[in-house]
Amino acid sequence: MAPRDLILLIGINLVWGLNFLAVKWAVADLPPLVANAARFFVVLLFLFPFLRLVPGRMKALLTLATVLGFMHFGAVFIGMSLAEDISAVAIATQLSTPFSTLLAIVWLKETVGWRRILGLAMSFSGVLVLGLDPAVLNYLDAVAWIVFSSFLYATGTILMRQLRDVNAFTTQAWIAVSAIVGSFFLSAVMETGQVEAVKNAHWQAWAAVLYAGIFSSIIGHGGVNYLLRRYEVSVLSPYFLLTPFFAIAAGIIVLGESLTWRVLLGGALTLAGVLIVTLRNARRNKALANTIVQTRTSGE
């Protein structure tokens, strides 16, 4: 990997790690679904020129936008509003990789070897250890929301396979529309005091919303789209394990959070399991690609 691309990749992880801090600040003053809608309003302002109908692809596109827009990101904001610390929820977000593998087994009928089974078991046992921490027990509902959001994101990754031919910014624009409309609707049903909260929100909350919209969504995801055009997913995926480390560091340095031995053990188990699954998925995809090439070659 070229040095500048490696720097970009590490920078994206830093941006996403700090986004946990930004979301925490946003939901401190704003109802979580209002904060989610505000974030994606910022995104839509920048990506509105890319919002267009895609003939023959709108059903799949709207399904993906619904799953990710207000369901996944809404769950993240709700989870962060309930969490007392960043560390546990940042680690729990990594379950999206094991969930993706499980969904591939169920939906795509993929087979798994003992190494990936071990990785899956380690990942989920790590979150179980986190949940048994006395400090985390105080906000288990937050961890549950984040685990649910990870499942939704994993579902989104499966749906994305159907939309590889759709412009990435067009996809993001529709996700923003879904987040805005869905979040406002659910906020009207589930939340109260929205108007007062918006009027009284501290500047820090609005700065956090801008950060989440511009840096995390547009720059972060835009940077990943750029890198995906230059490198295989298997090359990039292991680096994304840096995100929770940056998030945990931000929690310790900025918020004065502390780490217990259970959080450290649970985090180590979860991230080690995710790494095993990631590397084995990469090896499987590479072997599958080689098989396809060999089959085409022999057919010629």
mmCIF file of C-alpha atoms in Angstrom:
data_model
loop_
_atom_site.group_PDB
_atom_site.id
_atom_site.type_symbol
_atom_site.label_atom_id
_atom_site.label_comp_id
_atom_site.label_asym_id
_atom_site.label_seq_id
_atom_site.Cartn_x
_atom_site.Cartn_y
_atom_site.Cartn_z
ATOM 1 C CA MET A 1 0.000 0.000 0.000
ATOM 2 C CA ALA A 2 1.303 3.440 -0.930
ATOM 3 C CA PRO A 3 2.353 5.507 2.140
ATOM 4 C CA ARG A 4 -0.173 8.263 1.409
ATOM 5 C CA ASP A 5 -2.991 5.716 1.165
ATOM 6 C CA LEU A 6 -1.901 4.126 4.436
ATOM 7 C CA ILE A 7 -1.943 7.568 6.073
ATOM 8 C CA LEU A 8 -5.424 8.172 4.634
ATOM 9 C CA LEU A 9 -6.647 4.811 5.955
ATOM 10 C CA ILE A 10 -5.300 5.477 9.442
ATOM 11 C CA GLY A 11 -6.813 8.975 9.277
ATOM 12 C CA ILE A 12 -10.238 7.502 8.444
ATOM 13 C CA ASN A 13 -9.977 5.232 11.482
ATOM 14 C CA LEU A 14 -9.092 8.254 13.604
ATOM 15 C CA VAL A 15 -12.068 10.191 12.220
ATOM 16 C CA TRP A 16 -14.425 7.278 12.922
ATOM 17 C CA GLY A 17 -12.957 6.706 16.372
ATOM 18 C CA LEU A 18 -13.492 10.355 17.310
ATOM 19 C CA ASN A 19 -17.007 10.123 15.914
ATOM 20 C CA PHE A 20 -18.019 8.158 19.022
ATOM 21 C CA LEU A 21 -17.034 11.205 21.038
ATOM 22 C CA ALA A 22 -18.938 13.499 18.666
ATOM 23 C CA VAL A 23 -22.109 11.413 18.852
ATOM 24 C CA LYS A 24 -21.814 11.329 22.648
ATOM 25 C CA TRP A 25 -21.697 15.134 22.720
ATOM 26 C CA ALA A 26 -24.576 15.440 20.249
ATOM 27 C CA VAL A 27 -26.959 13.215 22.218
ATOM 28 C CA ALA A 28 -26.032 14.978 25.462
ATOM 29 C CA ASP A 29 -28.194 17.932 24.347
ATOM 30 C CA LEU A 30 -30.367 16.538 21.555
ATOM 31 C CA PRO A 31 -32.782 13.588 21.494
ATOM 32 C CA PRO A 32 -30.907 10.777 19.679
ATOM 33 C CA LEU A 33 -33.237 10.535 16.686
ATOM 34 C CA VAL A 34 -33.243 14.313 16.258
ATOM 35 C CA ALA A 35 -29.437 14.244 16.366
ATOM 36 C CA ASN A 36 -29.396 11.482 13.742
ATOM 37 C CA ALA A 37 -31.715 13.477 11.478
ATOM 38 C CA ALA A 38 -29.580 16.598 11.921
ATOM 39 C CA ARG A 39 -26.412 14.695 11.043
ATOM 40 C CA PHE A 40 -27.860 13.419 7.796
ATOM 41 C CA PHE A 41 -29.369 16.779 6.947
ATOM 42 C CA VAL A 42 -25.763 17.980 6.825
ATOM 43 C CA VAL A 43 -24.860 15.007 4.634
ATOM 44 C CA LEU A 44 -27.749 15.685 2.252
ATOM 45 C CA LEU A 45 -26.739 19.341 1.890
ATOM 46 C CA PHE A 46 -23.435 18.195 0.417
ATOM 47 C CA LEU A 47 -24.714 15.205 -1.556
ATOM 48 C CA PHE A 48 -28.003 16.578 -2.886
ATOM 49 C CA PRO A 49 -26.605 16.835 -6.466
ATOM 50 C CA PHE A 50 -26.138 13.041 -6.360
ATOM 51 C CA LEU A 51 -29.724 12.339 -5.283
ATOM 52 C CA ARG A 52 -31.287 10.851 -8.369
ATOM 53 C CA LEU A 53 -33.540 7.996 -9.416
ATOM 54 C CA VAL A 54 -31.754 4.840 -10.542
ATOM 55 C CA PRO A 55 -34.051 2.960 -12.938
ATOM 56 C CA GLY A 56 -34.497 -0.675 -12.007
ATOM 57 C CA ARG A 57 -32.535 -0.288 -8.765
ATOM 58 C CA MET A 58 -34.823 1.826 -6.578
ATOM 59 C CA LYS A 59 -36.375 -1.042 -4.613
ATOM 60 C CA ALA A 60 -32.982 -2.386 -3.563
ATOM 61 C CA LEU A 61 -31.651 1.132 -3.008
ATOM 62 C CA LEU A 62 -34.563 2.175 -0.772
ATOM 63 C CA THR A 63 -34.348 -1.089 1.163
ATOM 64 C CA LEU A 64 -30.676 -0.463 1.868
ATOM 65 C CA ALA A 65 -31.359 3.175 2.756
ATOM 66 C CA THR A 66 -34.058 2.109 5.203
ATOM 67 C CA VAL A 67 -31.872 -0.488 6.918
ATOM 68 C CA LEU A 68 -28.874 1.827 7.229
ATOM 69 C CA GLY A 69 -30.377 5.317 7.280
ATOM 70 C CA PHE A 70 -32.686 5.566 10.257
ATOM 71 C CA MET A 71 -32.564 1.949 11.523
ATOM 72 C CA HIS A 72 -28.808 1.340 11.857
ATOM 73 C CA PHE A 73 -27.671 4.888 12.546
ATOM 74 C CA GLY A 74 -30.764 5.574 14.651
ATOM 75 C CA ALA A 75 -29.893 2.576 16.817
ATOM 76 C CA VAL A 76 -26.322 3.871 17.152
ATOM 77 C CA PHE A 77 -27.508 7.268 18.368
ATOM 78 C CA ILE A 78 -29.994 5.707 20.798
ATOM 79 C CA GLY A 79 -27.304 3.382 22.116
ATOM 80 C CA MET A 80 -24.843 6.237 22.575
ATOM 81 C CA SER A 81 -27.471 8.284 24.415
ATOM 82 C CA LEU A 82 -27.831 5.455 26.948
ATOM 83 C CA ALA A 83 -24.133 4.601 27.311
ATOM 84 C CA GLU A 84 -22.090 5.942 30.186
ATOM 85 C CA ASP A 85 -18.731 5.139 28.562
ATOM 86 C CA ILE A 86 -17.475 4.929 24.997
ATOM 87 C CA SER A 87 -15.194 1.897 25.319
ATOM 88 C CA ALA A 88 -17.749 -0.923 25.553
ATOM 89 C CA VAL A 89 -19.981 0.389 22.763
ATOM 90 C CA ALA A 90 -17.004 1.047 20.472
ATOM 91 C CA ILE A 91 -15.930 -2.567 20.888
ATOM 92 C CA ALA A 92 -19.472 -3.879 20.391
ATOM 93 C CA THR A 93 -19.737 -2.130 17.010
ATOM 94 C CA GLN A 94 -17.086 -4.539 15.694
ATOM 95 C CA LEU A 95 -19.660 -7.344 15.785
ATOM 96 C CA SER A 96 -20.819 -6.229 12.353
ATOM 97 C CA THR A 97 -18.082 -8.412 10.816
ATOM 98 C CA PRO A 98 -19.128 -11.639 12.595
ATOM 99 C CA PHE A 99 -22.770 -10.836 11.896
ATOM 100 C CA SER A 100 -21.935 -10.382 8.196
ATOM 101 C CA THR A 101 -20.365 -13.833 8.171
ATOM 102 C CA LEU A 102 -23.376 -15.398 9.890
ATOM 103 C CA LEU A 103 -25.746 -13.730 7.420
ATOM 104 C CA ALA A 104 -23.631 -14.958 4.516
ATOM 105 C CA ILE A 105 -23.974 -18.485 5.900
ATOM 106 C CA VAL A 106 -27.760 -18.165 6.170
ATOM 107 C CA TRP A 107 -28.540 -16.108 3.052
ATOM 108 C CA LEU A 108 -25.717 -17.028 0.678
ATOM 109 C CA LYS A 109 -25.226 -20.608 1.922
ATOM 110 C CA GLU A 110 -21.518 -20.066 2.551
ATOM 111 C CA THR A 111 -19.628 -22.732 4.467
ATOM 112 C CA VAL A 112 -17.250 -22.004 7.335
ATOM 113 C CA GLY A 113 -14.243 -23.861 8.721
ATOM 114 C CA TRP A 114 -13.261 -24.289 12.337
ATOM 115 C CA ARG A 115 -11.089 -21.159 12.344
ATOM 116 C CA ARG A 116 -13.956 -18.862 11.412
ATOM 117 C CA ILE A 117 -16.207 -20.654 13.915
ATOM 118 C CA LEU A 118 -13.549 -19.994 16.561
ATOM 119 C CA GLY A 119 -13.393 -16.341 15.540
ATOM 120 C CA LEU A 120 -17.172 -15.997 15.746
ATOM 121 C CA ALA A 121 -17.233 -17.631 19.168
ATOM 122 C CA MET A 122 -14.444 -15.374 20.452
ATOM 123 C CA SER A 123 -16.187 -12.241 19.151
ATOM 124 C CA PHE A 124 -19.497 -12.915 20.833
ATOM 125 C CA SER A 125 -17.911 -14.257 24.026
ATOM 126 C CA GLY A 126 -15.909 -11.024 24.226
ATOM 127 C CA VAL A 127 -19.100 -8.961 24.215
ATOM 128 C CA LEU A 128 -20.542 -11.320 26.823
ATOM 129 C CA VAL A 129 -17.530 -10.611 29.043
ATOM 130 C CA LEU A 130 -18.127 -6.886 28.506
ATOM 131 C CA GLY A 131 -21.730 -7.286 29.576
ATOM 132 C CA LEU A 132 -20.666 -8.945 32.850
ATOM 133 C CA ASP A 133 -18.546 -5.960 33.837
ATOM 134 C CA PRO A 134 -20.223 -4.262 36.842
ATOM 135 C CA ALA A 135 -19.777 -0.839 35.220
ATOM 136 C CA VAL A 136 -21.251 -1.953 31.897
ATOM 137 C CA LEU A 137 -24.174 -3.617 33.681
ATOM 138 C CA ASN A 138 -25.418 -0.095 34.374
ATOM 139 C CA TYR A 139 -26.002 0.476 30.664
ATOM 140 C CA LEU A 140 -26.576 -2.972 29.166
ATOM 141 C CA ASP A 141 -29.472 -1.497 27.208
ATOM 142 C CA ALA A 142 -26.952 0.720 25.404
ATOM 143 C CA VAL A 143 -24.788 -2.279 24.500
ATOM 144 C CA ALA A 144 -27.898 -4.118 23.286
ATOM 145 C CA TRP A 145 -28.786 -1.206 20.974
ATOM 146 C CA ILE A 146 -25.227 -1.138 19.611
ATOM 147 C CA VAL A 147 -25.216 -4.907 19.033
ATOM 148 C CA PHE A 148 -28.538 -4.509 17.211
ATOM 149 C CA SER A 149 -27.071 -1.678 15.129
ATOM 150 C CA SER A 150 -24.125 -3.944 14.233
ATOM 151 C CA PHE A 151 -26.553 -6.604 13.015
ATOM 152 C CA LEU A 152 -28.340 -3.995 10.899
ATOM 153 C CA TYR A 153 -25.044 -2.796 9.432
ATOM 154 C CA ALA A 154 -24.130 -6.386 8.592
ATOM 155 C CA THR A 155 -27.489 -6.739 6.858
ATOM 156 C CA GLY A 156 -26.686 -3.572 4.946
ATOM 157 C CA THR A 157 -23.372 -4.985 3.730
ATOM 158 C CA ILE A 158 -25.195 -7.974 2.260
ATOM 159 C CA LEU A 159 -27.692 -5.648 0.552
ATOM 160 C CA MET A 160 -24.836 -3.494 -0.792
ATOM 161 C CA ARG A 161 -23.678 -6.419 -2.919
ATOM 162 C CA GLN A 162 -26.745 -5.837 -5.072
ATOM 163 C CA LEU A 163 -25.820 -2.173 -5.628
ATOM 164 C CA ARG A 164 -22.193 -2.291 -6.700
ATOM 165 C CA ASP A 165 -23.123 -0.613 -9.976
ATOM 166 C CA VAL A 166 -24.763 2.390 -8.236
ATOM 167 C CA ASN A 167 -22.715 5.532 -7.561
ATOM 168 C CA ALA A 168 -21.554 5.493 -3.931
ATOM 169 C CA PHE A 169 -22.568 9.117 -3.336
ATOM 170 C CA THR A 170 -26.024 8.425 -4.773
ATOM 171 C CA THR A 171 -26.366 5.577 -2.291
ATOM 172 C CA GLN A 172 -25.241 7.838 0.556
ATOM 173 C CA ALA A 173 -27.695 10.549 -0.515
ATOM 174 C CA TRP A 174 -30.638 8.131 -0.345
ATOM 175 C CA ILE A 175 -29.414 6.848 3.024
ATOM 176 C CA ALA A 176 -29.469 10.479 4.197
ATOM 177 C CA VAL A 177 -33.058 10.936 2.976
ATOM 178 C CA SER A 178 -34.103 7.761 4.777
ATOM 179 C CA ALA A 179 -32.358 8.863 7.978
ATOM 180 C CA ILE A 180 -34.019 12.283 7.945
ATOM 181 C CA VAL A 181 -37.555 11.117 7.164
ATOM 182 C CA GLY A 182 -37.454 7.987 9.331
ATOM 183 C CA SER A 183 -35.786 9.676 12.290
ATOM 184 C CA PHE A 184 -38.244 12.564 12.337
ATOM 185 C CA PHE A 185 -41.179 10.141 12.170
ATOM 186 C CA LEU A 186 -39.861 7.900 14.946
ATOM 187 C CA SER A 187 -38.838 10.908 17.018
ATOM 188 C CA ALA A 188 -42.431 12.182 16.905
ATOM 189 C CA VAL A 189 -43.581 8.796 18.234
ATOM 190 C CA MET A 190 -40.798 7.936 20.703
ATOM 191 C CA GLU A 191 -39.293 11.209 21.923
ATOM 192 C CA THR A 192 -40.465 14.376 23.665
ATOM 193 C CA GLY A 193 -39.154 17.907 24.126
ATOM 194 C CA GLN A 194 -37.538 18.064 20.699
ATOM 195 C CA VAL A 195 -38.221 21.765 20.079
ATOM 196 C CA GLU A 196 -36.889 22.825 23.474
ATOM 197 C CA ALA A 197 -33.834 20.641 23.043
ATOM 198 C CA VAL A 198 -33.018 22.161 19.650
ATOM 199 C CA LYS A 199 -33.445 25.689 21.014
ATOM 200 C CA ASN A 200 -31.273 25.066 24.072
ATOM 201 C CA ALA A 201 -28.599 22.812 22.556
ATOM 202 C CA HIS A 202 -25.034 23.902 23.325
ATOM 203 C CA TRP A 203 -22.742 24.860 20.446
ATOM 204 C CA GLN A 204 -20.712 21.741 21.214
ATOM 205 C CA ALA A 205 -23.682 19.558 20.259
ATOM 206 C CA TRP A 206 -24.072 21.323 16.892
ATOM 207 C CA ALA A 207 -20.316 21.126 16.258
ATOM 208 C CA ALA A 208 -20.547 17.396 16.955
ATOM 209 C CA VAL A 209 -23.424 17.060 14.461
ATOM 210 C CA LEU A 210 -21.361 18.859 11.809
ATOM 211 C CA TYR A 211 -18.374 16.638 12.549
ATOM 212 C CA ALA A 212 -20.446 13.466 12.257
ATOM 213 C CA GLY A 213 -21.997 14.621 8.989
ATOM 214 C CA ILE A 214 -18.951 16.071 7.250
ATOM 215 C CA PHE A 215 -16.005 14.114 8.598
ATOM 216 C CA SER A 216 -17.470 10.727 9.489
ATOM 217 C CA SER A 217 -20.033 10.358 6.701
ATOM 218 C CA ILE A 218 -18.723 12.346 3.740
ATOM 219 C CA ILE A 219 -14.941 12.371 4.215
ATOM 220 C CA GLY A 220 -14.731 9.016 5.996
ATOM 221 C CA HIS A 221 -16.956 7.031 3.654
ATOM 222 C CA GLY A 222 -15.716 8.990 0.652
ATOM 223 C CA GLY A 223 -12.143 8.078 1.572
ATOM 224 C CA VAL A 224 -13.072 4.415 1.893
ATOM 225 C CA ASN A 225 -14.746 4.482 -1.534
ATOM 226 C CA TYR A 226 -11.532 5.944 -2.982
ATOM 227 C CA LEU A 227 -9.406 3.240 -1.334
ATOM 228 C CA LEU A 228 -11.742 0.455 -2.453
ATOM 229 C CA ARG A 229 -11.038 1.441 -6.047
ATOM 230 C CA ARG A 230 -7.321 0.891 -5.466
ATOM 231 C CA TYR A 231 -7.217 -2.066 -3.073
ATOM 232 C CA GLU A 232 -9.120 -5.243 -2.313
ATOM 233 C CA VAL A 233 -11.494 -5.271 0.661
ATOM 234 C CA SER A 234 -9.314 -7.972 2.241
ATOM 235 C CA VAL A 235 -6.366 -5.560 2.262
ATOM 236 C CA LEU A 236 -8.292 -2.753 3.965
ATOM 237 C CA SER A 237 -10.517 -4.648 6.418
ATOM 238 C CA PRO A 238 -7.944 -5.494 9.136
ATOM 239 C CA TYR A 239 -7.023 -1.805 9.476
ATOM 240 C CA PHE A 240 -10.571 -0.919 10.535
ATOM 241 C CA LEU A 241 -9.882 -2.623 13.864
ATOM 242 C CA LEU A 242 -8.014 0.584 14.710
ATOM 243 C CA THR A 243 -11.302 2.480 15.042
ATOM 244 C CA PRO A 244 -12.228 1.196 18.541
ATOM 245 C CA PHE A 245 -8.689 1.876 19.777
ATOM 246 C CA PHE A 246 -8.998 5.528 18.750
ATOM 247 C CA ALA A 247 -12.475 5.665 20.305
ATOM 248 C CA ILE A 248 -11.250 4.199 23.591
ATOM 249 C CA ALA A 249 -8.290 6.601 23.640
ATOM 250 C CA ALA A 250 -10.661 9.542 23.077
ATOM 251 C CA GLY A 251 -12.848 8.374 25.945
ATOM 252 C CA ILE A 252 -9.873 8.135 28.293
ATOM 253 C CA ILE A 253 -8.172 11.391 27.263
ATOM 254 C CA VAL A 254 -11.187 13.652 26.721
ATOM 255 C CA LEU A 255 -13.868 12.189 28.982
ATOM 256 C CA GLY A 256 -11.629 10.786 31.693
ATOM 257 C CA GLU A 257 -12.989 7.250 31.336
ATOM 258 C CA SER A 258 -11.181 4.310 32.917
ATOM 259 C CA LEU A 259 -10.754 0.724 31.728
ATOM 260 C CA THR A 260 -11.556 -2.285 33.893
ATOM 261 C CA TRP A 261 -9.915 -5.659 33.400
ATOM 262 C CA ARG A 262 -13.205 -7.103 32.094
ATOM 263 C CA VAL A 263 -13.457 -4.410 29.422
ATOM 264 C CA LEU A 264 -9.840 -5.082 28.431
ATOM 265 C CA LEU A 265 -10.409 -8.858 28.331
ATOM 266 C CA GLY A 266 -13.726 -8.561 26.524
ATOM 267 C CA GLY A 267 -12.250 -6.105 24.048
ATOM 268 C CA ALA A 268 -9.250 -8.349 23.392
ATOM 269 C CA LEU A 269 -11.475 -11.387 22.801
ATOM 270 C CA THR A 270 -13.868 -9.481 20.538
ATOM 271 C CA LEU A 271 -11.192 -7.824 18.415
ATOM 272 C CA ALA A 272 -9.107 -11.010 18.166
ATOM 273 C CA GLY A 273 -12.187 -12.910 17.026
ATOM 274 C CA VAL A 274 -13.053 -10.210 14.493
ATOM 275 C CA LEU A 275 -9.480 -10.282 13.171
ATOM 276 C CA ILE A 276 -9.619 -14.063 12.721
ATOM 277 C CA VAL A 277 -12.941 -13.838 10.866
ATOM 278 C CA THR A 278 -11.678 -10.948 8.742
ATOM 279 C CA LEU A 279 -8.487 -12.724 7.709
ATOM 280 C CA ARG A 280 -10.254 -16.017 7.009
ATOM 281 C CA ASN A 281 -12.931 -14.208 4.969
ATOM 282 C CA ALA A 282 -10.173 -12.515 2.990
ATOM 283 C CA ARG A 283 -8.433 -15.843 2.353
ATOM 284 C CA ARG A 284 -11.718 -17.443 1.299
ATOM 285 C CA ASN A 285 -12.560 -14.596 -1.091
ATOM 286 C CA LYS A 286 -9.096 -14.759 -2.625
ATOM 287 C CA ALA A 287 -9.359 -18.517 -3.110
ATOM 288 C CA LEU A 288 -12.819 -18.108 -4.643
ATOM 289 C CA ALA A 289 -11.533 -15.430 -7.023
ATOM 290 C CA ASN A 290 -8.623 -17.682 -8.079
ATOM 291 C CA THR A 291 -11.043 -20.554 -8.701
ATOM 292 C CA ILE A 292 -13.214 -18.355 -10.922
ATOM 293 C CA VAL A 293 -10.171 -17.208 -12.906
ATOM 294 C CA GLN A 294 -8.933 -20.787 -13.351
ATOM 295 C CA THR A 295 -12.398 -21.911 -14.465
ATOM 296 C CA ARG A 296 -12.583 -19.139 -17.070
ATOM 297 C CA THR A 297 -9.066 -19.904 -18.266
ATOM 298 C CA SER A 298 -9.754 -23.616 -18.667
ATOM 299 C CA GLY A 299 -13.007 -22.792 -20.473
ATOM 300 C CA GLU A 300 -11.103 -20.739 -23.022
#
